[in-house]
């Protein structure tokens, strides 16, 4: 199917590649925060405090994401989805590349973690504007009845990105002999510097597509209507506050399970359970394949039975699994760890597949980029910033089972918020 000079398939591929690159940059930070940054940037704090500080810088990006969603959402709703997405890709690429060049605390002292936080903020700022724009591209191009299918492509980006980020660290460690000294000195930098190549590919793909027909039609309507328009952020908050807050609550568990299943369990597997870095990274790669499969299946089913019902299934499973996860992990079995990571990411994937169509369907065209981005990134603050930050102190104070209780409570909140949403699969954009 073709609209204007751009085929829907081309848009889907460009969006998928773009989100893959953006989230590759985002995830290599999470892997490095678990494996490297406590030693490189926080050596004076010791193992536990260094890990907490490292994950605090990881969480900074989730504070930046709603800010990025508001700024890039404004321009995405005013000047177009395509131009805004090119800007987010460039910002992410520059921030990630500079992290790869950043000297450690042993070289420049306290300036190292300060600069790390600033660059991590830049990553979060870029991702805050990326997701909504990429899903809007596919959702606004997609034919009726197939928005779940086409919006699935940018949703696959995080799964592919996690495979790439884990594989890059695995290959780097293998080629360098996996010695801590070499890896800590410069080996961890290679995945960050490699992102420059991926950003170049992403820019080429995004420059080749056209603006969405839905946005072009909205622009023509606005020009014909002389009524002054408020800022997209003001309109989104004035008219659809309920949808923004409910979507944030509904997707909070989605984020919690993903970032617990990737960054936190990478750290937990190596530092607490004592598994080797290559084993943990290999488990991550295999789990990301399962994660991608569940995204595809759930997105397709959401076109048939509805976005809301599929996400509720994920939330229900999350409540049960959260309570079982850490008792399973703490058996110390490699098989148990593998199952733990795989099931955690699979439950996340069930909810993640439909949300690429759900959020664009919930908001009006004139502030859709802003509204969808705000709901998604506020969920990131609730589920992606808070749980990884407080997980280590919770485990130290009350045992690892306390992390499961925290995740189960969040799952109940998401279940109730999802139940309060209105089904959108048959709504016109």
Short mmCIF file of C-alpha atoms in Angstrom, two decimals:
data_model
loop_
_atom_site.label_atom_id
_atom_site.label_comp_id
_atom_site.label_asym_id
_atom_site.label_seq_id
_atom_site.Cartn_x
_atom_site.Cartn_y
_atom_site.Cartn_z
CA UNK A 1 0.00 0.00 0.00
CA UNK A 2 1.31 3.46 -0.97
CA UNK A 3 0.28 6.91 0.20
CA UNK A 4 1.90 9.79 -1.66
CA UNK A 5 5.45 8.77 -2.55
CA UNK A 6 6.01 6.55 0.46
CA UNK A 7 4.85 2.96 0.93
CA UNK A 8 3.51 1.85 4.30
CA UNK A 9 6.08 -0.95 4.32
CA UNK A 10 8.92 1.54 3.82
CA UNK A 11 7.62 3.65 6.71
CA UNK A 12 7.35 0.57 8.93
CA UNK A 13 10.93 -0.48 8.16
CA UNK A 14 12.30 3.04 8.64
CA UNK A 15 10.49 3.39 11.98
CA UNK A 16 11.70 -0.02 13.14
CA UNK A 17 15.31 0.72 12.22
CA UNK A 18 15.12 4.14 13.85
CA UNK A 19 13.80 2.88 17.17
CA UNK A 20 16.32 0.02 17.10
CA UNK A 21 19.18 2.50 16.85
CA UNK A 22 17.75 4.87 19.47
CA UNK A 23 17.16 2.04 21.94
CA UNK A 24 20.51 0.40 21.18
CA UNK A 25 22.13 3.61 22.36
CA UNK A 26 19.82 3.68 25.37
CA UNK A 27 20.39 0.03 26.35
CA UNK A 28 24.15 -0.11 26.07
CA UNK A 29 24.09 2.45 28.86
CA UNK A 30 22.00 0.07 31.00
CA UNK A 31 24.39 -2.81 30.35
CA UNK A 32 27.39 -0.63 31.12
CA UNK A 33 25.68 0.72 34.26
CA UNK A 34 25.40 -2.86 35.51
CA UNK A 35 28.84 -4.12 34.47
CA UNK A 36 31.25 -1.17 34.26
CA UNK A 37 30.15 2.24 35.53
CA UNK A 38 30.31 1.50 39.30
CA UNK A 39 34.05 0.87 38.91
CA UNK A 40 34.86 3.46 36.23
CA UNK A 41 32.83 6.43 37.47
CA UNK A 42 32.11 5.69 41.16
CA UNK A 43 35.19 3.81 42.45
CA UNK A 44 35.26 5.61 45.82
CA UNK A 45 31.76 4.46 46.81
CA UNK A 46 32.41 0.74 47.00
CA UNK A 47 30.46 -2.07 45.32
CA UNK A 48 26.92 -1.60 46.69
CA UNK A 49 26.86 2.20 46.83
CA UNK A 50 28.61 2.37 43.45
CA UNK A 51 25.93 0.17 41.91
CA UNK A 52 23.16 2.33 43.42
CA UNK A 53 24.86 5.50 42.11
CA UNK A 54 25.29 3.91 38.70
CA UNK A 55 21.61 3.03 38.49
CA UNK A 56 20.77 6.52 39.70
CA UNK A 57 22.44 7.89 36.55
CA UNK A 58 20.50 5.25 34.61
CA UNK A 59 17.28 6.64 36.14
CA UNK A 60 18.16 10.21 35.15
CA UNK A 61 17.10 9.42 31.60
CA UNK A 62 13.58 8.62 32.74
CA UNK A 63 13.29 12.04 34.37
CA UNK A 64 14.47 13.56 31.08
CA UNK A 65 12.03 11.56 28.95
CA UNK A 66 8.83 13.47 29.82
CA UNK A 67 10.71 16.74 29.24
CA UNK A 68 11.82 15.45 25.84
CA UNK A 69 8.27 14.28 25.12
CA UNK A 70 6.93 17.79 25.78
CA UNK A 71 9.53 19.63 23.70
CA UNK A 72 9.75 17.23 20.77
CA UNK A 73 6.01 16.59 21.00
CA UNK A 74 5.43 20.33 20.51
CA UNK A 75 7.54 20.42 17.36
CA UNK A 76 6.23 17.06 16.17
CA UNK A 77 2.68 18.42 16.34
CA UNK A 78 3.66 21.76 14.79
CA UNK A 79 6.29 21.09 12.12
CA UNK A 80 5.86 17.35 11.52
CA UNK A 81 6.77 13.86 12.65
CA UNK A 82 9.64 13.33 10.19
CA UNK A 83 11.70 16.45 10.97
CA UNK A 84 11.35 15.89 14.70
CA UNK A 85 12.45 12.27 14.48
CA UNK A 86 15.59 13.28 12.60
CA UNK A 87 16.42 15.66 15.48
CA UNK A 88 15.93 12.98 18.16
CA UNK A 89 18.19 10.56 16.28
CA UNK A 90 21.01 13.10 15.97
CA UNK A 91 20.79 14.08 19.66
CA UNK A 92 20.88 10.44 20.76
CA UNK A 93 23.84 9.67 18.52
CA UNK A 94 25.91 12.62 19.76
CA UNK A 95 25.16 11.88 23.44
CA UNK A 96 26.04 8.20 23.10
CA UNK A 97 29.24 8.79 21.14
CA UNK A 98 30.48 11.31 23.73
CA UNK A 99 29.86 8.81 26.56
CA UNK A 100 32.22 6.47 24.72
CA UNK A 101 34.91 9.16 24.82
CA UNK A 102 34.34 10.22 28.44
CA UNK A 103 37.35 9.76 30.77
CA UNK A 104 36.75 7.94 34.05
CA UNK A 105 36.90 9.26 37.61
CA UNK A 106 40.55 8.18 37.92
CA UNK A 107 41.44 10.68 35.17
CA UNK A 108 39.22 13.74 35.69
CA UNK A 109 37.78 13.12 39.16
CA UNK A 110 34.28 14.27 40.06
CA UNK A 111 33.81 15.85 36.63
CA UNK A 112 33.45 12.34 35.16
CA UNK A 113 30.16 11.36 36.86
CA UNK A 114 28.79 14.90 36.38
CA UNK A 115 29.40 14.75 32.62
CA UNK A 116 28.02 11.22 32.56
CA UNK A 117 24.75 12.43 34.10
CA UNK A 118 24.47 15.28 31.57
CA UNK A 119 25.02 12.96 28.62
CA UNK A 120 22.58 10.43 30.07
CA UNK A 121 20.04 13.25 30.33
CA UNK A 122 20.62 13.90 26.63
CA UNK A 123 19.89 10.25 25.86
CA UNK A 124 16.66 10.35 27.84
CA UNK A 125 15.68 13.66 26.26
CA UNK A 126 16.06 12.12 22.79
CA UNK A 127 14.18 8.90 23.58
CA UNK A 128 11.39 11.00 25.11
CA UNK A 129 10.71 12.41 21.66
CA UNK A 130 11.53 9.26 19.69
CA UNK A 131 8.92 6.70 20.64
CA UNK A 132 5.77 8.74 20.03
CA UNK A 133 7.01 10.01 16.68
CA UNK A 134 8.02 6.56 15.43
CA UNK A 135 4.72 4.96 16.39
CA UNK A 136 2.76 7.89 14.94
CA UNK A 137 4.54 7.44 11.62
CA UNK A 138 3.34 3.85 11.29
CA UNK A 139 -0.09 4.30 12.94
CA UNK A 140 -0.96 7.31 10.78
CA UNK A 141 0.12 5.53 7.59
CA UNK A 142 -1.49 2.17 8.47
CA UNK A 143 -4.73 1.07 6.76
CA UNK A 144 -7.85 0.56 8.95
CA UNK A 145 -7.88 -2.67 10.91
CA UNK A 146 -4.09 -3.10 10.66
CA UNK A 147 -2.71 -0.45 12.98
CA UNK A 148 -1.60 -3.08 15.49
CA UNK A 149 0.31 -4.87 12.72
CA UNK A 150 2.12 -1.80 11.39
CA UNK A 151 2.67 -0.12 14.76
CA UNK A 152 4.40 -3.34 15.78
CA UNK A 153 7.52 -2.46 13.76
CA UNK A 154 8.80 0.40 15.93
CA UNK A 155 7.85 -1.72 18.96
CA UNK A 156 10.30 -4.38 17.77
CA UNK A 157 13.10 -1.82 17.99
CA UNK A 158 13.83 -2.38 21.72
CA UNK A 159 13.97 -6.18 21.27
CA UNK A 160 16.44 -5.96 18.39
CA UNK A 161 18.36 -3.22 20.20
CA UNK A 162 18.74 -5.34 23.31
CA UNK A 163 20.08 -8.20 21.19
CA UNK A 164 22.56 -5.82 19.54
CA UNK A 165 23.67 -4.18 22.78
CA UNK A 166 24.19 -7.49 24.60
CA UNK A 167 25.90 -9.03 21.57
CA UNK A 168 28.22 -6.03 21.19
CA UNK A 169 29.36 -6.28 24.81
CA UNK A 170 29.68 -10.07 24.47
CA UNK A 171 31.79 -9.88 21.30
CA UNK A 172 33.90 -7.05 22.74
CA UNK A 173 34.62 -9.06 25.89
CA UNK A 174 35.43 -12.19 23.87
CA UNK A 175 37.81 -10.42 21.49
CA UNK A 176 39.58 -8.71 24.37
CA UNK A 177 39.91 -11.94 26.31
CA UNK A 178 37.18 -10.81 28.74
CA UNK A 179 39.80 -9.50 31.16
CA UNK A 180 38.43 -6.91 33.53
CA UNK A 181 41.43 -4.59 33.20
CA UNK A 182 41.21 -4.23 29.42
CA UNK A 183 37.40 -4.19 29.41
CA UNK A 184 37.25 -1.49 32.10
CA UNK A 185 39.92 0.61 30.41
CA UNK A 186 38.56 0.82 26.87
CA UNK A 187 36.59 -2.31 25.88
CA UNK A 188 33.25 -0.97 27.19
CA UNK A 189 33.68 2.14 25.01
CA UNK A 190 33.49 0.27 21.69
CA UNK A 191 29.68 -0.28 21.74
CA UNK A 192 29.16 3.44 22.41
CA UNK A 193 31.47 4.54 19.59
CA UNK A 194 29.94 1.97 17.21
CA UNK A 195 26.60 3.75 17.55
CA UNK A 196 27.85 6.46 15.15
CA UNK A 197 27.63 3.93 12.29
CA UNK A 198 24.09 2.94 13.24
CA UNK A 199 22.95 6.56 13.49
CA UNK A 200 24.19 7.19 9.96
CA UNK A 201 22.06 4.29 8.70
CA UNK A 202 19.04 5.55 10.61
CA UNK A 203 19.35 9.08 9.22
CA UNK A 204 19.54 7.74 5.67
CA UNK A 205 16.32 5.76 6.20
CA UNK A 206 14.39 8.61 7.82
CA UNK A 207 15.36 11.18 5.22
CA UNK A 208 13.89 8.92 2.53
CA UNK A 209 10.30 8.93 3.85
CA UNK A 210 7.59 11.58 3.61
CA UNK A 211 5.42 13.22 6.25
CA UNK A 212 2.31 11.26 7.24
CA UNK A 213 -0.92 11.94 5.29
CA UNK A 214 -2.87 12.38 8.54
CA UNK A 215 -0.55 15.17 9.69
CA UNK A 216 -0.57 16.84 6.23
CA UNK A 217 -4.38 16.85 6.26
CA UNK A 218 -4.43 18.33 9.77
CA UNK A 219 -2.04 21.08 8.68
CA UNK A 220 -4.29 21.99 5.74
CA UNK A 221 -7.31 22.10 8.03
CA UNK A 222 -5.48 24.37 10.47
CA UNK A 223 -4.51 26.77 7.69
CA UNK A 224 -8.13 26.95 6.55
CA UNK A 225 -9.30 27.60 10.12
CA UNK A 226 -8.27 31.03 11.37
CA UNK A 227 -9.02 30.16 15.01
CA UNK A 228 -5.84 30.53 17.12
CA UNK A 229 -4.52 27.22 18.47
CA UNK A 230 -3.13 26.71 21.95
CA UNK A 231 0.18 24.96 22.52
CA UNK A 232 -0.12 21.19 21.91
CA UNK A 233 0.92 20.53 25.51
CA UNK A 234 -1.83 22.79 26.86
CA UNK A 235 -4.46 21.22 24.63
CA UNK A 236 -3.40 17.66 25.47
CA UNK A 237 -3.50 18.39 29.20
CA UNK A 238 -6.73 20.41 29.03
CA UNK A 239 -8.77 17.96 26.98
CA UNK A 240 -7.27 14.54 27.74
CA UNK A 241 -5.69 14.65 31.19
CA UNK A 242 -7.50 11.44 32.11
CA UNK A 243 -6.08 9.55 29.12
CA UNK A 244 -2.53 10.77 29.81
CA UNK A 245 -2.63 9.68 33.45
CA UNK A 246 -4.41 6.37 32.83
CA UNK A 247 -2.02 5.42 30.04
CA UNK A 248 0.93 6.26 32.30
CA UNK A 249 -0.45 4.02 35.04
CA UNK A 250 -1.39 1.25 32.61
CA UNK A 251 2.11 1.07 31.11
CA UNK A 252 4.11 1.54 34.33
CA UNK A 253 4.45 -2.22 34.91
CA UNK A 254 5.52 -2.64 31.30
CA UNK A 255 8.53 -0.41 31.96
CA UNK A 256 9.26 -1.93 35.35
CA UNK A 257 9.44 -5.44 33.92
CA UNK A 258 11.58 -4.41 31.01
CA UNK A 259 14.22 -2.48 32.90
CA UNK A 260 14.24 -4.95 35.78
CA UNK A 261 14.57 -7.77 33.23
CA UNK A 262 17.44 -6.10 31.41
CA UNK A 263 19.57 -3.67 33.43
CA UNK A 264 18.81 -4.82 36.98
CA UNK A 265 18.92 -8.57 36.35
CA UNK A 266 22.16 -8.13 34.40
CA UNK A 267 23.65 -6.66 37.57
CA UNK A 268 21.89 -9.18 39.85
CA UNK A 269 23.08 -12.13 37.78
CA UNK A 270 26.74 -11.08 37.79
CA UNK A 271 27.15 -9.48 41.22
CA UNK A 272 24.63 -11.28 43.46
CA UNK A 273 24.30 -14.70 41.84
CA UNK A 274 27.90 -14.83 40.63
CA UNK A 275 27.27 -15.80 37.00
CA UNK A 276 29.88 -14.88 34.41
CA UNK A 277 29.39 -11.82 32.24
CA UNK A 278 29.29 -13.85 28.97
CA UNK A 279 26.59 -16.15 30.41
CA UNK A 280 24.38 -13.25 31.55
CA UNK A 281 24.75 -11.45 28.22
CA UNK A 282 23.94 -14.65 26.30
CA UNK A 283 20.79 -15.13 28.40
CA UNK A 284 19.87 -11.53 27.57
CA UNK A 285 20.19 -12.18 23.83
CA UNK A 286 18.05 -15.33 23.99
CA UNK A 287 15.45 -13.56 26.14
CA UNK A 288 15.24 -10.66 23.68
CA UNK A 289 14.31 -13.14 20.92
CA UNK A 290 11.42 -14.39 23.07
CA UNK A 291 10.53 -10.79 23.86
CA UNK A 292 10.36 -9.92 20.14
CA UNK A 293 8.16 -12.95 19.42
CA UNK A 294 5.63 -11.93 22.09
CA UNK A 295 5.53 -8.38 20.68
CA UNK A 296 4.56 -9.73 17.25
CA UNK A 297 1.89 -12.10 18.57
CA UNK A 298 0.32 -9.59 20.96
CA UNK A 299 0.26 -6.78 18.38
CA UNK A 300 -1.51 -9.01 15.86
CA UNK A 301 -4.01 -10.20 18.46
CA UNK A 302 -4.71 -6.62 19.49
CA UNK A 303 -6.14 -6.00 16.01
CA UNK A 304 -8.57 -8.86 16.66
CA UNK A 305 -9.53 -8.72 20.35
CA UNK A 306 -8.49 -5.16 21.29
CA UNK A 307 -5.49 -3.37 22.80
CA UNK A 308 -7.01 -3.08 26.26
CA UNK A 309 -7.71 -6.78 26.71
CA UNK A 310 -4.20 -7.84 25.67
CA UNK A 311 -2.55 -5.36 28.05
CA UNK A 312 -4.79 -6.53 30.91
CA UNK A 313 -3.59 -10.10 30.31
CA UNK A 314 0.00 -8.88 30.64
CA UNK A 315 -0.75 -7.00 33.87
CA UNK A 316 -2.46 -10.04 35.41
CA UNK A 317 0.49 -12.26 34.56
CA UNK A 318 2.87 -9.62 35.93
CA UNK A 319 1.26 -9.67 39.39
CA UNK A 320 1.67 -13.45 39.70
CA UNK A 321 5.14 -13.62 38.17
CA UNK A 322 6.54 -10.76 40.27
CA UNK A 323 5.99 -12.77 43.45
CA UNK A 324 7.59 -15.90 41.98
CA UNK A 325 10.57 -14.29 40.23
CA UNK A 326 13.11 -13.71 42.99
CA UNK A 327 12.50 -16.96 44.91
CA UNK A 328 13.19 -18.67 41.57
CA UNK A 329 16.33 -16.61 40.88
CA UNK A 330 17.71 -17.14 44.38
CA UNK A 331 17.93 -20.89 43.85
CA UNK A 332 21.16 -19.93 42.07
CA UNK A 333 20.45 -22.23 39.14
CA UNK A 334 21.57 -21.05 35.68
CA UNK A 335 18.37 -22.54 34.24
CA UNK A 336 16.27 -20.66 36.80
CA UNK A 337 18.03 -17.40 35.89
CA UNK A 338 17.42 -18.03 32.19
CA UNK A 339 13.71 -18.74 32.77
CA UNK A 340 13.45 -15.71 35.05
CA UNK A 341 14.78 -13.26 32.47
CA UNK A 342 12.87 -14.83 29.56
CA UNK A 343 9.47 -14.86 31.26
CA UNK A 344 9.96 -11.32 32.61
CA UNK A 345 10.64 -9.97 29.12
CA UNK A 346 7.88 -12.08 27.58
CA UNK A 347 5.28 -10.59 29.94
CA UNK A 348 6.57 -7.13 29.03
CA UNK A 349 6.34 -7.98 25.33
CA UNK A 350 2.66 -8.94 25.64
CA UNK A 351 1.83 -5.39 26.76
CA UNK A 352 4.38 -3.65 24.54
CA UNK A 353 3.04 -4.99 21.24
CA UNK A 354 -0.39 -3.29 21.44
CA UNK A 355 0.69 0.00 23.02
CA UNK A 356 2.29 1.19 19.77
CA UNK A 357 -1.21 1.47 18.30
CA UNK A 358 -3.08 2.20 21.54
CA UNK A 359 -1.51 5.53 22.46
CA UNK A 360 -1.73 7.16 19.00
CA UNK A 361 -5.37 6.08 18.82
CA UNK A 362 -6.17 7.78 22.13
CA UNK A 363 -5.29 11.36 21.15
CA UNK A 364 -6.44 13.98 18.64
CA UNK A 365 -4.17 14.65 15.64
CA UNK A 366 -3.29 18.23 16.58
CA UNK A 367 -1.66 17.12 19.85
CA UNK A 368 -1.21 13.39 19.26
CA UNK A 369 2.61 13.46 19.35
CA UNK A 370 2.55 15.35 22.66
CA UNK A 371 -0.22 13.34 24.31
CA UNK A 372 1.11 9.91 23.33
CA UNK A 373 4.65 10.88 24.28
CA UNK A 374 3.59 12.23 27.67
CA UNK A 375 1.58 9.13 28.61
CA UNK A 376 4.36 6.79 27.51
CA UNK A 377 7.21 8.66 29.19
CA UNK A 378 5.38 9.34 32.45
CA UNK A 379 4.95 5.57 32.58
CA UNK A 380 8.72 5.39 32.11
CA UNK A 381 9.25 7.52 35.22
CA UNK A 382 6.89 5.36 37.31
CA UNK A 383 8.10 2.00 36.07
CA UNK A 384 11.52 2.56 34.55
CA UNK A 385 13.15 5.01 36.95
CA UNK A 386 11.83 4.14 40.38
CA UNK A 387 12.01 0.29 40.56
CA UNK A 388 15.63 -0.14 39.38
CA UNK A 389 16.69 2.69 41.70
CA UNK A 390 15.10 1.28 44.87
CA UNK A 391 15.50 -2.43 44.06
CA UNK A 392 19.02 -2.80 45.48
CA UNK A 393 18.24 -1.00 48.78
CA UNK A 394 15.00 -3.02 49.10
CA UNK A 395 16.87 -6.27 48.61
CA UNK A 396 19.52 -5.26 51.16
CA UNK A 397 16.96 -4.27 53.79
CA UNK A 398 14.21 -6.86 53.34
CA UNK A 399 15.56 -9.54 51.01
CA UNK A 400 15.01 -9.99 47.29
CA UNK A 401 11.36 -11.03 47.78
CA UNK A 402 10.59 -7.38 48.62
CA UNK A 403 11.40 -6.45 45.01
CA UNK A 404 8.77 -8.93 43.85
CA UNK A 405 6.16 -7.42 46.19
CA UNK A 406 6.95 -3.94 44.82
CA UNK A 407 6.51 -5.18 41.25
CA UNK A 408 3.25 -7.00 42.13
CA UNK A 409 1.77 -3.83 43.66
CA UNK A 410 2.72 -1.89 40.53
CA UNK A 411 1.08 -4.64 38.46
CA UNK A 412 -2.21 -4.20 40.32
CA UNK A 413 -2.09 -0.44 39.70
CA UNK A 414 -1.50 -1.02 35.97
CA UNK A 415 -4.32 -3.57 35.80
CA UNK A 416 -6.80 -1.10 37.32
CA UNK A 417 -5.68 1.74 35.04
CA UNK A 418 -5.93 -0.46 31.94
CA UNK A 419 -9.42 -1.57 32.95
CA UNK A 420 -10.45 2.10 33.13
CA UNK A 421 -9.28 2.79 29.55
CA UNK A 422 -11.66 2.79 26.59
CA UNK A 423 -10.99 0.37 23.71
CA UNK A 424 -9.59 2.19 20.66
CA UNK A 425 -8.86 -0.41 17.97
CA UNK A 426 -11.82 0.58 15.79
CA UNK A 427 -11.40 4.35 16.21
CA UNK A 428 -10.45 6.41 13.15
CA UNK A 429 -7.35 8.61 13.24
#
